[in-house]
XYZ file of C-alpha atoms in Angstrom:
667
model
C -23.298 43.934 -30.092
C -21.752 44.311 -26.643
C -20.458 41.105 -25.098
C -21.885 39.938 -21.783
C -19.635 38.670 -18.977
C -20.672 37.215 -15.622
C -19.000 38.067 -12.322
C -20.202 37.228 -8.816
C -23.837 36.938 -9.808
C -23.790 40.082 -11.944
C -24.338 40.188 -15.677
C -22.227 43.054 -17.043
C -22.323 44.512 -20.509
C -18.949 45.582 -21.822
C -20.183 49.155 -21.991
C -19.378 50.859 -18.665
C -22.352 53.237 -19.043
C -24.868 50.475 -18.387
C -25.806 49.299 -14.877
C -24.904 45.690 -14.143
C -27.798 43.259 -14.314
C -28.179 40.619 -11.605
C -28.977 36.987 -12.340
C -32.495 36.016 -11.371
C -31.190 33.565 -8.749
C -29.154 36.370 -7.152
C -32.222 38.591 -7.038
C -34.074 35.756 -5.302
C -31.233 35.369 -2.780
C -31.479 39.098 -2.092
C -35.170 38.652 -1.298
C -34.294 35.931 1.230
C -31.898 38.361 2.888
C -34.756 40.792 3.480
C -36.766 40.530 6.690
C -40.025 39.791 4.847
C -41.108 36.287 3.848
C -40.279 36.139 0.088
C -43.189 33.786 -0.607
C -45.781 36.347 0.506
C -45.576 38.265 -2.740
C -44.571 35.279 -4.829
C -46.331 32.030 -3.777
C -44.182 29.964 -6.184
C -40.946 31.505 -4.876
C -39.462 28.340 -3.339
C -40.557 26.143 -6.209
C -38.876 28.466 -8.717
C -35.736 28.916 -6.599
C -34.698 25.279 -6.904
C -35.023 25.381 -10.688
C -32.318 28.056 -10.786
C -28.667 27.086 -11.014
C -27.131 27.750 -7.610
C -24.649 30.605 -7.257
C -22.645 29.171 -4.372
C -20.104 31.963 -4.273
C -22.711 34.715 -3.989
C -24.880 32.936 -1.422
C -22.023 31.943 0.849
C -20.370 35.352 0.491
C -23.615 37.122 1.359
C -23.991 35.081 4.545
C -20.417 35.803 5.551
C -20.811 39.543 4.913
C -23.589 39.951 7.492
C -22.805 40.552 11.138
C -24.461 38.495 13.869
C -27.245 40.980 14.491
C -28.134 41.278 10.794
C -28.164 37.517 10.473
C -30.545 37.153 13.408
C -33.020 39.509 11.686
C -33.351 37.125 8.748
C -33.213 33.936 10.850
C -36.800 32.989 9.934
C -36.010 33.188 6.219
C -32.806 31.156 6.700
C -34.804 28.521 8.604
C -37.384 28.539 5.830
C -34.731 28.136 3.119
C -33.134 25.235 5.029
C -36.489 23.470 5.405
C -37.422 23.979 1.751
C -34.025 22.559 0.731
C -34.823 19.393 2.688
C -38.280 19.190 1.117
C -36.737 19.578 -2.350
C -34.528 16.515 -1.723
C -37.675 14.418 -2.050
C -38.561 15.887 -5.467
C -38.661 13.694 -8.548
C -36.845 16.238 -10.690
C -33.105 15.759 -10.165
C -32.208 19.396 -10.947
C -34.157 20.516 -7.887
C -32.400 17.873 -5.775
C -28.985 19.009 -7.075
C -29.735 22.663 -6.371
C -31.094 21.867 -2.916
C -27.952 19.898 -2.016
C -25.667 22.682 -3.180
C -27.735 25.328 -1.399
C -27.471 23.325 1.838
C -23.678 23.265 1.440
C -23.563 27.044 1.057
C -25.936 27.568 3.998
C -24.003 25.344 6.368
C -20.633 26.814 5.423
C -21.824 30.417 5.331
C -23.672 30.348 8.653
C -20.780 28.597 10.340
C -18.309 31.223 9.115
C -20.428 33.861 10.841
C -20.745 31.845 14.040
C -17.158 30.717 14.560
C -17.012 32.241 18.009
C -20.358 30.902 19.149
C -21.494 27.471 20.216
C -22.874 24.814 17.916
C -26.325 25.357 19.375
C -26.403 28.872 17.890
C -25.622 27.402 14.490
C -28.433 24.872 14.861
C -30.845 27.653 15.827
C -29.721 29.848 12.930
C -30.067 27.093 10.322
C -33.282 25.392 11.372
C -34.506 26.662 14.745
C -34.285 24.720 18.001
C -37.917 23.633 17.882
C -37.652 22.104 14.399
C -34.046 20.893 14.470
C -34.746 17.279 15.387
C -37.352 16.771 12.669
C -35.344 18.727 10.077
C -32.214 16.662 10.629
C -34.183 13.419 10.694
C -35.706 14.270 7.315
C -32.368 15.439 5.925
C -30.508 12.293 6.975
C -33.296 10.032 5.699
C -33.255 11.800 2.319
C -29.464 11.538 2.055
C -29.614 7.874 3.057
C -32.218 7.194 0.358
C -30.230 9.014 -2.317
C -27.033 7.153 -1.398
C -28.740 3.749 -1.421
C -30.829 4.304 -4.565
C -29.800 3.039 -7.991
C -30.017 6.535 -9.410
C -27.456 9.087 -10.458
C -23.848 8.605 -9.341
C -23.428 12.381 -9.550
C -26.199 12.843 -7.002
C -24.534 10.351 -4.673
C -21.281 12.235 -5.042
C -22.984 15.493 -4.072
C -24.659 13.815 -1.069
C -21.255 12.692 0.202
C -19.841 16.184 -0.393
C -22.687 17.656 1.668
C -22.067 15.164 4.480
C -18.331 15.943 4.447
C -19.234 19.643 4.530
C -21.522 19.022 7.512
C -18.933 16.959 9.409
C -15.958 19.256 8.825
C -17.675 22.605 9.350
C -15.779 22.931 12.656
C -12.049 22.182 13.036
C -12.755 20.154 16.170
C -15.493 17.814 14.994
C -16.365 16.887 18.587
C -17.599 20.475 19.057
C -19.915 20.209 16.057
C -23.190 19.537 17.844
C -25.070 19.113 14.556
C -23.340 15.722 14.434
C -25.495 14.551 17.345
C -28.272 14.224 14.763
C -25.926 12.325 12.420
C -25.263 9.905 15.290
C -28.987 9.428 15.952
C -29.932 9.126 12.260
C -27.123 6.844 11.126
C -25.960 6.585 7.512
C -23.529 3.799 8.384
C -25.346 1.184 6.298
C -25.395 3.512 3.288
C -21.614 3.933 3.546
C -21.162 0.148 3.751
C -23.377 -0.339 0.708
C -21.154 2.012 -1.304
C -18.039 0.118 -0.223
C -19.471 -3.327 -0.963
C -20.801 -2.427 -4.424
C -17.924 -2.186 -6.969
C -19.395 0.496 -9.300
C -20.330 2.764 -6.367
C -17.029 2.069 -4.638
C -15.053 3.084 -7.705
C -16.958 6.373 -7.919
C -17.393 7.253 -4.239
C -15.239 4.909 -2.184
C -12.671 7.517 -1.208
C -15.195 10.053 0.092
C -17.144 7.290 1.860
C -14.063 5.976 3.674
C -12.901 9.455 4.752
C -16.427 10.324 5.920
C -16.592 7.140 7.990
C -13.163 7.786 9.538
C -14.261 11.277 10.604
C -17.635 10.156 11.986
C -15.896 7.492 14.084
C -13.900 10.269 15.749
C -16.878 12.308 16.938
C -16.682 12.454 20.755
C -15.143 8.983 20.711
C -13.862 9.222 24.310
C -16.866 10.969 25.862
C -19.909 9.039 24.713
C -21.048 5.926 22.887
C -20.446 6.602 19.203
C -22.708 4.292 17.137
C -20.306 4.394 14.183
C -17.540 2.938 16.380
C -19.849 0.207 17.633
C -21.070 -0.695 14.158
C -17.631 -0.603 12.529
C -16.229 -2.913 15.203
C -18.709 -5.708 14.366
C -18.726 -5.593 10.565
C -17.944 -9.084 9.308
C -19.205 -8.950 5.730
C -16.307 -9.966 3.534
C -17.331 -7.882 0.501
C -17.643 -4.734 2.618
C -14.320 -5.179 4.429
C -12.517 -6.023 1.193
C -14.117 -2.991 -0.441
C -12.841 -0.740 2.319
C -9.399 -2.305 2.066
C -9.350 -1.820 -1.692
C -10.201 1.898 -1.434
C -7.417 2.407 1.118
C -4.945 0.350 -0.933
C -5.722 2.338 -4.079
C -5.185 5.684 -2.343
C -1.879 4.535 -0.810
C -0.867 3.022 -4.134
C -1.451 6.388 -5.805
C 0.947 7.986 -3.322
C 3.516 5.269 -4.041
C 3.057 5.811 -7.772
C 3.576 9.566 -7.429
C 6.726 8.915 -5.429
C 7.966 6.432 -8.030
C 7.416 9.009 -10.784
C 9.371 11.652 -8.869
C 12.044 9.147 -7.946
C 12.509 8.286 -11.614
C 12.891 11.985 -12.346
C 15.716 12.052 -9.802
C 17.197 8.893 -11.379
C 17.451 7.141 -8.050
C 17.033 3.427 -7.557
C 15.215 3.522 -4.227
C 11.731 2.597 -5.266
C 12.894 -0.285 -7.427
C 14.171 -1.866 -4.229
C 10.707 -1.559 -2.715
C 9.218 -3.753 -5.376
C 11.208 -6.623 -3.904
C 10.078 -7.613 -0.408
C 13.581 -8.763 0.382
C 15.079 -5.465 -0.687
C 15.965 -2.457 1.398
C 13.086 -0.170 2.235
C 15.027 3.030 2.749
C 17.676 5.201 1.232
C 20.229 5.633 3.963
C 22.182 8.415 2.350
C 19.764 10.267 0.116
C 21.310 13.601 -0.762
C 18.028 15.042 -1.928
C 14.741 14.028 -0.380
C 11.875 13.444 -2.778
C 8.727 15.088 -1.452
C 5.204 13.839 -2.128
C 2.355 15.007 0.087
C 1.177 12.337 2.488
C -2.427 11.265 2.949
C -3.379 11.220 6.625
C -7.123 11.008 5.919
C -6.771 7.577 4.323
C -4.240 6.493 6.970
C -6.781 7.420 9.658
C -9.327 5.204 7.904
C -6.827 2.317 7.844
C -6.017 2.870 11.513
C -9.669 2.839 12.589
C -10.365 -0.306 10.559
C -7.367 -2.187 11.998
C -7.858 -0.861 15.535
C -11.626 -1.361 15.827
C -12.385 -4.378 13.655
C -10.459 -7.594 14.273
C -11.949 -9.088 11.085
C -10.120 -6.456 9.029
C -6.752 -8.093 9.772
C -7.512 -10.763 7.163
C -8.044 -8.024 4.555
C -4.429 -6.882 4.914
C -3.088 -9.972 3.188
C -5.920 -10.260 0.671
C -4.666 -10.017 -2.914
C -6.344 -7.252 -4.873
C -6.683 -8.223 -8.517
C -8.529 -4.952 -9.173
C -5.347 -3.072 -8.321
C -3.252 -5.415 -10.398
C -5.399 -5.252 -13.539
C -4.368 -2.969 -16.349
C -7.339 -0.995 -17.610
C -7.606 2.302 -19.405
C -9.888 4.907 -17.830
C -12.477 6.344 -20.194
C -12.290 9.963 -19.072
C -9.643 10.381 -16.412
C -10.215 13.459 -14.285
C -7.333 15.863 -13.743
C -5.530 15.292 -10.487
C -6.560 17.850 -7.892
C -3.595 19.565 -6.215
C -3.064 17.989 -2.824
C -2.991 20.320 0.154
C -0.841 19.645 3.220
C -2.004 16.522 5.044
C -3.215 15.328 1.652
C -6.923 14.858 2.074
C -7.764 15.294 -1.600
C -9.011 12.015 -3.094
C -6.848 10.439 -5.779
C -7.794 11.139 -9.368
C -10.282 8.773 -10.957
C -7.609 7.077 -13.057
C -6.117 5.684 -9.854
C -9.076 3.370 -9.428
C -8.041 1.411 -12.487
C -4.298 1.977 -12.366
C -1.679 -0.703 -11.934
C -0.395 -1.410 -8.449
C 3.364 -1.908 -8.313
C 4.007 -5.665 -8.289
C 6.039 -7.300 -5.543
C 8.335 -8.655 -8.215
C 8.397 -8.992 -11.965
C 6.257 -12.126 -11.963
C 3.540 -11.089 -9.541
C 0.816 -8.816 -10.915
C -1.288 -8.358 -7.800
C -0.552 -6.824 -4.439
C -2.202 -6.550 -1.049
C -2.952 -3.792 1.403
C -0.161 -4.633 3.852
C 2.602 -4.498 1.231
C 1.164 -1.303 -0.248
C 1.059 0.208 3.246
C 4.637 -0.904 3.989
C 5.815 0.751 0.781
C 3.972 3.908 1.791
C 5.443 3.795 5.300
C 8.960 3.277 4.013
C 8.724 6.425 1.909
C 7.183 8.503 4.698
C 9.791 7.363 7.224
C 12.732 8.367 5.051
C 12.733 11.916 6.317
C 11.387 12.519 9.820
C 13.147 15.839 10.370
C 10.069 17.681 9.162
C 7.439 17.779 11.948
C 4.580 16.840 9.655
C 6.397 13.788 8.299
C 7.440 12.883 11.835
C 3.750 12.743 12.809
C 2.953 10.812 9.645
C 5.681 8.290 10.500
C 4.262 8.027 14.006
C 0.820 7.203 12.604
C 2.350 4.486 10.396
C 4.054 2.920 13.430
C 0.849 3.094 15.484
C -0.932 1.216 12.686
C 1.856 -1.388 12.619
C 1.518 -1.722 16.408
C -2.200 -2.469 16.000
C -1.479 -4.928 13.186
C 1.156 -6.754 15.271
C -1.193 -7.359 18.232
C -4.066 -9.295 16.616
C -1.606 -11.553 14.798
C -1.530 -13.714 17.891
C -5.181 -14.652 17.271
C -4.451 -16.093 13.869
C -3.255 -19.580 13.079
C -0.267 -20.019 10.826
C -1.360 -20.232 7.218
C -0.448 -23.376 5.353
C 2.382 -23.011 2.855
C 1.075 -22.955 -0.696
C 4.389 -22.863 -2.531
C 4.372 -19.094 -2.331
C 7.285 -17.535 -4.215
C 8.005 -15.069 -1.403
C 8.612 -14.929 2.338
C 5.878 -14.438 4.945
C 4.579 -10.862 5.153
C 5.981 -10.502 8.666
C 9.463 -10.505 7.099
C 8.577 -7.338 5.195
C 7.458 -5.704 8.457
C 10.737 -6.710 10.111
C 12.674 -5.400 7.098
C 10.980 -2.041 7.517
C 11.755 -1.930 11.236
C 15.418 -2.881 10.705
C 15.877 -0.246 8.031
C 14.243 2.386 10.219
C 16.621 1.511 13.061
C 19.763 1.837 10.975
C 18.798 5.002 9.080
C 17.566 7.356 11.822
C 20.515 7.593 14.195
C 20.918 11.342 13.974
C 21.240 14.493 16.024
C 17.479 15.154 16.049
C 16.868 11.685 17.443
C 13.233 10.519 16.932
C 12.991 8.745 20.304
C 9.232 8.222 20.162
C 9.444 6.523 16.759
C 12.305 4.288 17.917
C 10.315 3.166 20.970
C 7.344 2.312 18.740
C 9.590 0.509 16.272
C 11.115 -1.711 18.985
C 7.627 -2.362 20.395
C 6.468 -3.628 16.994
C 9.446 -6.035 16.823
C 8.769 -7.198 20.389
C 5.099 -7.927 19.696
C 6.010 -9.904 16.592
C 8.503 -11.977 18.615
C 5.862 -12.601 21.294
C 3.587 -13.993 18.609
C 6.360 -16.180 17.169
C 7.168 -17.514 20.654
C 3.569 -18.137 21.687
C 2.665 -19.969 18.477
C 6.097 -21.577 18.102
C 6.332 -20.314 14.545
C 9.861 -20.793 13.240
C 10.411 -17.790 11.039
C 13.074 -18.019 8.338
C 14.452 -14.534 8.547
C 17.926 -12.986 8.434
C 17.936 -12.393 12.186
C 21.574 -11.269 12.140
C 20.510 -8.058 10.410
C 18.141 -7.294 13.277
C 20.745 -8.150 15.953
C 23.360 -6.024 14.214
C 20.941 -3.083 13.900
C 20.027 -3.296 17.601
C 23.682 -3.394 18.694
C 24.500 -0.413 16.474
C 21.619 1.472 18.039
C 23.011 0.743 21.515
C 26.413 2.023 20.369
C 24.786 5.219 19.085
C 23.011 5.787 22.417
C 26.278 5.358 24.287
C 28.396 7.554 22.029
C 25.801 10.351 22.227
C 24.938 9.890 25.902
C 25.349 13.531 26.964
C 23.434 15.079 24.040
C 20.605 12.550 24.140
C 20.155 12.565 27.934
C 19.496 16.288 27.759
C 16.282 15.500 25.865
C 15.402 11.835 26.391
C 15.438 8.984 28.839
C 17.638 6.746 26.686
C 17.528 3.960 29.289
C 13.912 3.152 28.426
C 14.987 2.403 24.859
C 18.186 0.636 25.964
C 16.150 -1.613 28.284
C 13.778 -2.525 25.450
C 16.715 -3.433 23.184
C 18.439 -5.529 25.870
C 15.173 -7.329 26.580
C 14.794 -8.177 22.893
C 18.140 -9.977 23.175
C 16.907 -11.617 26.387
C 13.845 -12.764 24.472
C 16.064 -14.442 21.884
C 18.321 -15.961 24.576
C 15.438 -17.326 26.673
C 12.941 -18.376 23.993
C 14.922 -18.352 20.733
C 15.000 -22.133 20.581
C 11.190 -22.061 20.129
C 11.005 -19.664 17.174
C 14.419 -19.355 15.516
C 14.410 -21.441 12.327
C 17.319 -23.801 13.127
C 19.656 -24.711 16.010
C 22.459 -22.994 14.089
C 20.462 -19.735 14.220
C 20.551 -19.944 18.007
C 24.324 -20.551 17.845
C 24.683 -17.477 15.631
C 22.871 -15.382 18.262
C 25.546 -16.327 20.807
C 28.277 -15.680 18.249
C 26.926 -12.179 17.613
C 26.731 -11.391 21.358
C 30.290 -12.653 21.885
C 31.635 -10.884 18.789
C 30.121 -7.564 19.944
C 30.892 -8.092 23.625
C 32.704 -4.754 23.846
C 29.450 -2.887 23.112
C 27.624 -4.749 25.887
C 30.566 -4.232 28.255
C 30.509 -0.495 27.535
C 26.753 -0.370 28.084
C 27.148 -2.147 31.421
C 29.844 0.312 32.490
C 27.659 3.267 31.570
C 24.511 2.073 33.352
C 26.526 0.886 36.379
C 28.102 4.341 36.686
C 24.724 6.087 36.566
C 22.922 3.559 38.776
C 25.453 3.971 41.579
C 25.108 7.753 41.564
C 22.237 9.631 43.173
C 21.229 11.370 39.930
C 17.876 11.421 38.147
C 18.761 8.378 36.004
C 19.640 6.050 38.886
C 16.473 3.923 38.781
C 16.208 3.792 34.977
C 19.887 2.832 34.588
C 19.592 0.238 37.343
C 16.887 -1.623 35.382
C 19.250 -1.958 32.414
C 22.007 -3.225 34.751
C 19.757 -6.054 35.965
C 18.533 -6.829 32.442
C 22.131 -7.388 31.237
C 22.722 -10.304 33.622
C 22.332 -13.110 31.053
C 24.146 -11.298 28.261
C 27.091 -10.746 30.622
C 26.898 -14.386 31.744
C 27.217 -15.523 28.108
C 30.178 -13.219 27.467
C 31.952 -14.149 30.712
C 31.348 -17.866 30.163
C 32.439 -18.184 26.542
C 35.206 -15.592 26.163
C 37.769 -17.434 28.379
C 36.986 -20.708 26.566
C 37.468 -19.071 23.171
C 40.782 -17.561 24.305
C 41.873 -20.950 25.680
C 40.918 -22.683 22.407
C 42.952 -20.128 20.447
C 45.982 -20.539 22.740
C 45.925 -24.346 22.681
C 45.610 -24.404 18.888
C 48.049 -21.522 18.345
C 45.502 -19.483 16.367
C 45.677 -15.687 16.593
C 42.311 -14.982 14.871
C 39.521 -17.576 15.108
C 37.071 -17.994 12.249
C 33.347 -17.818 12.825
C 33.022 -21.586 12.495
C 35.744 -22.142 15.106
C 34.011 -19.807 17.549
C 30.696 -21.586 16.934
C 32.425 -24.911 17.619
C 33.518 -23.628 21.041
C 30.008 -22.305 21.720
C 28.335 -25.623 20.879
C 30.804 -27.543 23.036
C 30.188 -25.398 26.111
C 26.423 -24.856 26.305
C 26.070 -27.479 29.040
C 28.131 -25.559 31.583
C 26.434 -22.212 30.963
C 24.117 -21.021 33.753
C 21.472 -18.416 32.958
C 18.880 -16.747 35.179
C 15.199 -17.131 34.357
C 13.794 -13.693 33.566
C 10.043 -13.213 33.902
C 7.775 -11.096 31.741
C 9.934 -11.033 28.616
C 7.022 -12.228 26.475
C 4.541 -9.821 28.066
C 3.646 -6.382 26.739
C 1.217 -3.604 27.459
C -1.747 -3.744 25.103
C -2.163 -0.755 22.812
C -4.621 1.791 24.219
C -5.545 4.824 22.155
C -7.524 6.651 24.827
C -4.850 6.508 27.505
C -1.759 7.036 25.352
C -2.656 8.622 22.033
C -5.817 10.710 22.565
C -4.027 14.064 22.199
C -2.233 12.916 19.033
C -5.441 11.766 17.353
C -7.344 14.864 18.415
C -4.814 17.061 16.595
C -4.644 14.660 13.652
C -8.425 14.679 13.150
C -8.454 18.478 13.480
C -5.868 18.765 10.651
C -7.759 16.310 8.461
C -11.073 18.095 9.081
C -9.542 21.454 8.145
C -8.069 20.120 4.923
C -11.144 18.172 3.864
C -13.118 21.405 4.258
C -10.570 23.326 2.178
C -10.754 20.743 -0.562
C -14.539 21.084 -0.738
C -13.981 24.237 -2.771
C -16.529 25.848 -5.067
C -15.274 24.031 -8.120
C -15.859 20.652 -6.480
C -19.403 21.562 -5.467
C -20.456 23.454 -8.605
C -20.225 20.425 -10.840
C -21.129 21.271 -14.404
C -21.504 17.571 -15.072
C -24.586 17.550 -12.852
C -26.370 20.153 -14.922
C -25.421 18.382 -18.134
C -26.648 15.095 -16.722
C -30.004 16.619 -15.748
C -30.365 19.145 -18.553
C -33.953 18.137 -19.242
C -36.860 17.849 -16.839
C -39.453 15.352 -17.885
């Protein structure tokens, strides 16, 4: 007997002499693509259609194969199919609901492919007709909301989220997707929150829910009032916020795990250092970079949560026992290959995988540490443009995290076995500073890095929090950065205004000089600051000579260099005050090379005669503003994420055999 094989909706016998036979569902699709109403000759046409297993590939391909004029001829039938899909979502029989959801996916994608050059309004007209669009979308969104909130099938909920992601990402620029106006009016925000706050649903659908929310928040966010932005900004339910944080932490943790696996293959010790908060967060001299695709979709979700919702800050430090627990997944799904910009959700085994502990004795982690580990890996190699943008997003998130810290009171010490989390942030910033002084100088990232440090210092000063940190490492890194700027003056000035960065660095030192006694841990720490300035006086002298030279010329850098000249006044006063006294001490005591303790002795004995100028505004900074500074960056970022989410909604992810197995019988 000849074997039967199926291709593109055709049933072929192995004998070439026989004509191929079409599946019944394909024949029904062909009837829809005629100009006549298919239900005229067959009154039960629509009822029967949704009992047939959907052939996504054929339906979508058929829509794409028609030109605009041909498509317009069958517009009424397309409208009718769309409306019957929505009606089928209310059916009791789950197979009909599954088939309706999948058919809607194919319709939306197929029609959009044909209408790429036209406006969103044409797509709305083609799918449902202008006159019925409002009611159609209201019914669709209500049905999806009900399915997502019901206690029914998790597979159905998954397909609902896939359809919504398909709807949102059907255009590269989501703000041009006018269908989303109806998603704004008929909000599914509460359904998304319910998924995130309910552990079983969150484990199954949390990733898709978080990515969907992040994309919806970005619809016309600068042009109109986006209800998802408004609602996200006021969420204060602890279970919901923690649920969102857990989903993000798990996705970032999966990236860290993948990196760790690759790092072990390369037999490098980098990641082991990350497991210790005190340890270095970078490889300075990695000969071979280890590449793991980054996940901007989940980073965007973290950014929106931190930026919009001030209550989310508390989630960052919340321990996540669910990440720390060791459990074995029942049926782990194979990991889907991650496309560039990594918008594919992590495999299901990630949800119950072990998060890397901070040290050998701690079995839980928190979102901030997981994010810092992620950032440290991403920031290793910023020569690649994509990773440069990813590093920029990490620093923007850190900027947003640093600002709200000033609203929080210092937590009481509870005999914690580790340093405050802010030390880990400072570690990351210090390591970034010392490892990125290179020919392709990432100026923008350096500016953001110094801004993060400055905002943290402003918080320490305002709240008079004495932070036990190895400040010398920061001072040394900043001085080395100044030396790099000076030694590469000609090359860097051809591309960048290095005086903006130099001024920020000098003002960090001014911040320590003026207010260090309020936040440095001990008086000796303040003495060490002076020692470091005196020890490295040649670097500050060279900087002064450089900016003085350029500020006295009539070139383009005159004003920028002049600001640095004025900012150096107190640093120069310290050097000019103490150096003669140190030299005198050495001469009187016949010592050719003074020890650190001897220099500190001179410093302590001569504070009283030092005169410094009061500098205003050192503890002031410009608040972060996305719309005014970062709108273009986020527009391109969301476009990339939208494109890749759409690519990952491939046929195999929509045609889920598990659905048909789950609903194999109709009662």
